[in-house]
mmCIF file of N, CA and C in Angstrom:
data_model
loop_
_atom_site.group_PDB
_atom_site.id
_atom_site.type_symbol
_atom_site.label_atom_id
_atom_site.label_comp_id
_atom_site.label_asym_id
_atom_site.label_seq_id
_atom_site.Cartn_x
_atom_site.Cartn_y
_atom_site.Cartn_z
ATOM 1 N N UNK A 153 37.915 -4.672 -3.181
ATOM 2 C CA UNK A 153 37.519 -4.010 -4.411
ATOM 3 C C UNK A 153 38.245 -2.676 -4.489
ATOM 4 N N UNK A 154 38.811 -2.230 -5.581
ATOM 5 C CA UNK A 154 39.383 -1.237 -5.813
ATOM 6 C C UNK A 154 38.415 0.066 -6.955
ATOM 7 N N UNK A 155 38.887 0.914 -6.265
ATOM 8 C CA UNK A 155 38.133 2.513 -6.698
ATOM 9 C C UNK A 155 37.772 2.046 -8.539
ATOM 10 N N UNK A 156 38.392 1.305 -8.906
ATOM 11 C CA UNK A 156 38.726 1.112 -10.631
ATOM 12 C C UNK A 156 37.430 0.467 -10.953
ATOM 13 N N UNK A 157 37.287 -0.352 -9.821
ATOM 14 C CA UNK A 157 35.941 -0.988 -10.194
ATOM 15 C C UNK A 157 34.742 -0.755 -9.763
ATOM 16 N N UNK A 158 34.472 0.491 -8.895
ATOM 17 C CA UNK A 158 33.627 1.142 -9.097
ATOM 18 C C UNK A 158 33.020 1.796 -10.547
ATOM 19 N N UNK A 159 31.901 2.151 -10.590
ATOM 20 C CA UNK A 159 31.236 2.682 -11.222
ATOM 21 C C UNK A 159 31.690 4.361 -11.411
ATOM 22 N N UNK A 160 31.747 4.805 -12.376
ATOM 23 C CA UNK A 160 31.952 6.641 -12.975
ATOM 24 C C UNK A 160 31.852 7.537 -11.583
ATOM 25 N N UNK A 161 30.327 7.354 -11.410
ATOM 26 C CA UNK A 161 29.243 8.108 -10.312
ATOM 27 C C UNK A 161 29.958 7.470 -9.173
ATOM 28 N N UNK A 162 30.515 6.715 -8.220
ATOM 29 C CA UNK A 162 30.149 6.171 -7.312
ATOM 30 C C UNK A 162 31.868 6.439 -6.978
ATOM 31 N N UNK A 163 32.813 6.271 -7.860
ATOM 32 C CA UNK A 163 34.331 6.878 -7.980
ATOM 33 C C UNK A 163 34.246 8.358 -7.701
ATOM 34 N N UNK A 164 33.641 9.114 -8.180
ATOM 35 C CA UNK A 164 33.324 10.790 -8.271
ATOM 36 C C UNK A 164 32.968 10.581 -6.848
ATOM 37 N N UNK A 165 31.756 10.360 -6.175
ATOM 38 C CA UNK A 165 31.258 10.393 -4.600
ATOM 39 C C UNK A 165 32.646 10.307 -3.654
ATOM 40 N N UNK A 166 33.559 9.396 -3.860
ATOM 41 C CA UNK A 166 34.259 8.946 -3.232
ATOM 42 C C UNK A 166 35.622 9.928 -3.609
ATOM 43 N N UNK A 167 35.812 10.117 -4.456
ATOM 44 C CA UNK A 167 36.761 11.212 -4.576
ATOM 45 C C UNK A 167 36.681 12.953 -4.114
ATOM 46 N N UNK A 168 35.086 12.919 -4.288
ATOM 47 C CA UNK A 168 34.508 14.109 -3.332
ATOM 48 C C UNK A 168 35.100 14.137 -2.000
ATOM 49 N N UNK A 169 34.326 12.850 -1.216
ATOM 50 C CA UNK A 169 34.343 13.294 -0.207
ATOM 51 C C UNK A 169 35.896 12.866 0.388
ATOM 52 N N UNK A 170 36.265 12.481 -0.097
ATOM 53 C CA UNK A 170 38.456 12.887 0.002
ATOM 54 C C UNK A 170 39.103 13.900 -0.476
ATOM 55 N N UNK A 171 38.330 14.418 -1.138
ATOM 56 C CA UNK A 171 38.734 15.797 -0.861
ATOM 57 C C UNK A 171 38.011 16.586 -0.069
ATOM 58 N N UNK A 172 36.869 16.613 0.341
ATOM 59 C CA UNK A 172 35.779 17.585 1.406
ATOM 60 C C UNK A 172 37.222 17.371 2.451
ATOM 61 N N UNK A 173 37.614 15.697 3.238
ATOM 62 C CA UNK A 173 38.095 15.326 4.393
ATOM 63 C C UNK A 173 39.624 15.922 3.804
ATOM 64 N N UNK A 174 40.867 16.262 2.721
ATOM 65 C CA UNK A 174 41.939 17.024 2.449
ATOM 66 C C UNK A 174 41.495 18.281 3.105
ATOM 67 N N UNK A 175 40.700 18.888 2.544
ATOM 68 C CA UNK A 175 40.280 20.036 2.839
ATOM 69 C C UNK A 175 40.486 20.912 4.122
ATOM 70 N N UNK A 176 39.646 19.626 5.193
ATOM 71 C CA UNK A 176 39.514 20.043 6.081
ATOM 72 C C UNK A 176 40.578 19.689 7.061
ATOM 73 N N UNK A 177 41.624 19.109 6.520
ATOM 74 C CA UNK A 177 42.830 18.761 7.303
ATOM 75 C C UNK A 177 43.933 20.038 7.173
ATOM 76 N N UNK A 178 43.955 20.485 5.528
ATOM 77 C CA UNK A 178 44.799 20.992 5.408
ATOM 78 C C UNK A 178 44.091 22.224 6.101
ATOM 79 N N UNK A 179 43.000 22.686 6.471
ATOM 80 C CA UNK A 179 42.800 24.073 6.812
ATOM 81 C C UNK A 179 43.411 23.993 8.249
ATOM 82 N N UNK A 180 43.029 22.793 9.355
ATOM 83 C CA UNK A 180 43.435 22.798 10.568
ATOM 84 C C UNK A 180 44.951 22.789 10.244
ATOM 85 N N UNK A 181 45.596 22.222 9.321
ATOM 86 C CA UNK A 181 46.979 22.598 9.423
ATOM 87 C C UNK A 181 48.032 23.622 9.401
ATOM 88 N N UNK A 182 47.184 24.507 8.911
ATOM 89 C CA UNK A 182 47.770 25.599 8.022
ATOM 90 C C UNK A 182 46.963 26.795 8.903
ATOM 91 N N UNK A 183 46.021 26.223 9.560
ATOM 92 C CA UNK A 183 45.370 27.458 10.424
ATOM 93 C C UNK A 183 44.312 28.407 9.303
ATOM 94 N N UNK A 184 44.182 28.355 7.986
ATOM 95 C CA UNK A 184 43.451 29.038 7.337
ATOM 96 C C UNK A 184 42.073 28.483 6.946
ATOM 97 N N UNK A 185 40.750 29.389 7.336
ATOM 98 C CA UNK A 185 39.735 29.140 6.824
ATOM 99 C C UNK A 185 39.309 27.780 7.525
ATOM 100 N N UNK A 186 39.900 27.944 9.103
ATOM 101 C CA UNK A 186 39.367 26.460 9.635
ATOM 102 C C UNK A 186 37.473 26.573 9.905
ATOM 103 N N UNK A 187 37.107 25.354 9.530
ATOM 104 C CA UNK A 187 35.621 25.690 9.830
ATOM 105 C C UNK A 187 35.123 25.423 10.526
ATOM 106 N N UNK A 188 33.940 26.553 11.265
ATOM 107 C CA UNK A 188 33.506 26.529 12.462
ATOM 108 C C UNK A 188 32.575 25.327 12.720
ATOM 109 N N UNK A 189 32.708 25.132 14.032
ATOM 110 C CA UNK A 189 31.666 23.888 14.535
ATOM 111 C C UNK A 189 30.691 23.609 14.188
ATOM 112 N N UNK A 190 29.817 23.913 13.585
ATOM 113 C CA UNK A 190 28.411 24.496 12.310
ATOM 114 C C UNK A 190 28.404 24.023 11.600
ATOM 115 N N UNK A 191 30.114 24.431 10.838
ATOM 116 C CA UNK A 191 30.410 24.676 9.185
ATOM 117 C C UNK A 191 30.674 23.114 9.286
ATOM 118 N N UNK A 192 31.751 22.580 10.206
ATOM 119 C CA UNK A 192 31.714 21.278 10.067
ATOM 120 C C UNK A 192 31.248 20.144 10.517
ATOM 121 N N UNK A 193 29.697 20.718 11.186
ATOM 122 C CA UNK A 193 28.616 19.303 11.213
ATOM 123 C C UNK A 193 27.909 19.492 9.380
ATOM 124 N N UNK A 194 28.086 20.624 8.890
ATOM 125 C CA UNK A 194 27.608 20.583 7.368
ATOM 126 C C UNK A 194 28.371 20.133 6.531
ATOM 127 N N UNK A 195 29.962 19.816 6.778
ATOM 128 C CA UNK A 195 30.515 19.353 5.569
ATOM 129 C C UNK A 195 30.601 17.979 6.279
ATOM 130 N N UNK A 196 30.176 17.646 7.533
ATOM 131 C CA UNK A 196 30.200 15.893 7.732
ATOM 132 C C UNK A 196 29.004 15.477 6.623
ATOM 133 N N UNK A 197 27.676 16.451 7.210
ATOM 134 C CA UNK A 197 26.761 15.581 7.001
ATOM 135 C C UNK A 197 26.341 15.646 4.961
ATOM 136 N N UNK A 198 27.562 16.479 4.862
ATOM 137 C CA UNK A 198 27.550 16.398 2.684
ATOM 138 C C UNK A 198 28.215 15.275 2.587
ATOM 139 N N UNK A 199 29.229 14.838 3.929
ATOM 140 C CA UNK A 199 30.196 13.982 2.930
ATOM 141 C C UNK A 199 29.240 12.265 3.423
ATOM 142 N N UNK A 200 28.913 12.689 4.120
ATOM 143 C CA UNK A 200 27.800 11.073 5.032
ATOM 144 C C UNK A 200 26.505 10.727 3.673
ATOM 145 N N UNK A 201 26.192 12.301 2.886
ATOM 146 C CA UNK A 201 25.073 11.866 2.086
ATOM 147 C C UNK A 201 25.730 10.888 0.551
ATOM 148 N N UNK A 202 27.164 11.689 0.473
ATOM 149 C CA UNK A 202 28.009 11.318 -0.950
ATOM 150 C C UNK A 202 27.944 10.010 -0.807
ATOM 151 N N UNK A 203 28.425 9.640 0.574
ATOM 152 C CA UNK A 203 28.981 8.136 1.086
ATOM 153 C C UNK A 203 27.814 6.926 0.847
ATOM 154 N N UNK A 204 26.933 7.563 1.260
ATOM 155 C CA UNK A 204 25.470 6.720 1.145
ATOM 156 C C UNK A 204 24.853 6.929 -0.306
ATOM 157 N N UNK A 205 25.516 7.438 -1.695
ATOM 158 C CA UNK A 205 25.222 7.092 -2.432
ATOM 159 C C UNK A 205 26.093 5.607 -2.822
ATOM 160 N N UNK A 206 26.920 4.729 -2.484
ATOM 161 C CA UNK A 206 27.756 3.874 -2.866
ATOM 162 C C UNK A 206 27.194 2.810 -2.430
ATOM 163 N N UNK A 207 27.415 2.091 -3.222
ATOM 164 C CA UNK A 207 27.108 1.085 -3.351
ATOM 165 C C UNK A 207 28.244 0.093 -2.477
ATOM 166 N N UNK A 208 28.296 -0.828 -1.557
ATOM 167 C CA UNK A 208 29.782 -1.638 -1.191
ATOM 168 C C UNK A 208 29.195 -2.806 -1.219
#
């Protein structure tokens, strides 16, 4: 199944949390604004809640 045939809401979740996971690549890459061990059990556990809105 492709992103197209998802649903509005459920495309948005999934595009979130690919960008939360860009995010956090490009900061370790670039060395800026990397987030602390804390910061990123909180942006796992935003992107684990987005994820569990979908439907598969």
């Amino acid at each position: 199944m492709g992103l197209e045939q998802l649903a509005l809401p459920e495309r948005g979740y999934i595009t979130a949390v690919r960008l939360l996971a860009d995010g956090a690549w490009f900061a370790g890459a670039t060395g800026i604004n990397i987030p602390t061990p804390d910061e990123r059990a909180v942006i796992l556990a935003a992107a684990y809640e987005l994820l569990s809105k979908v439907e598969a």
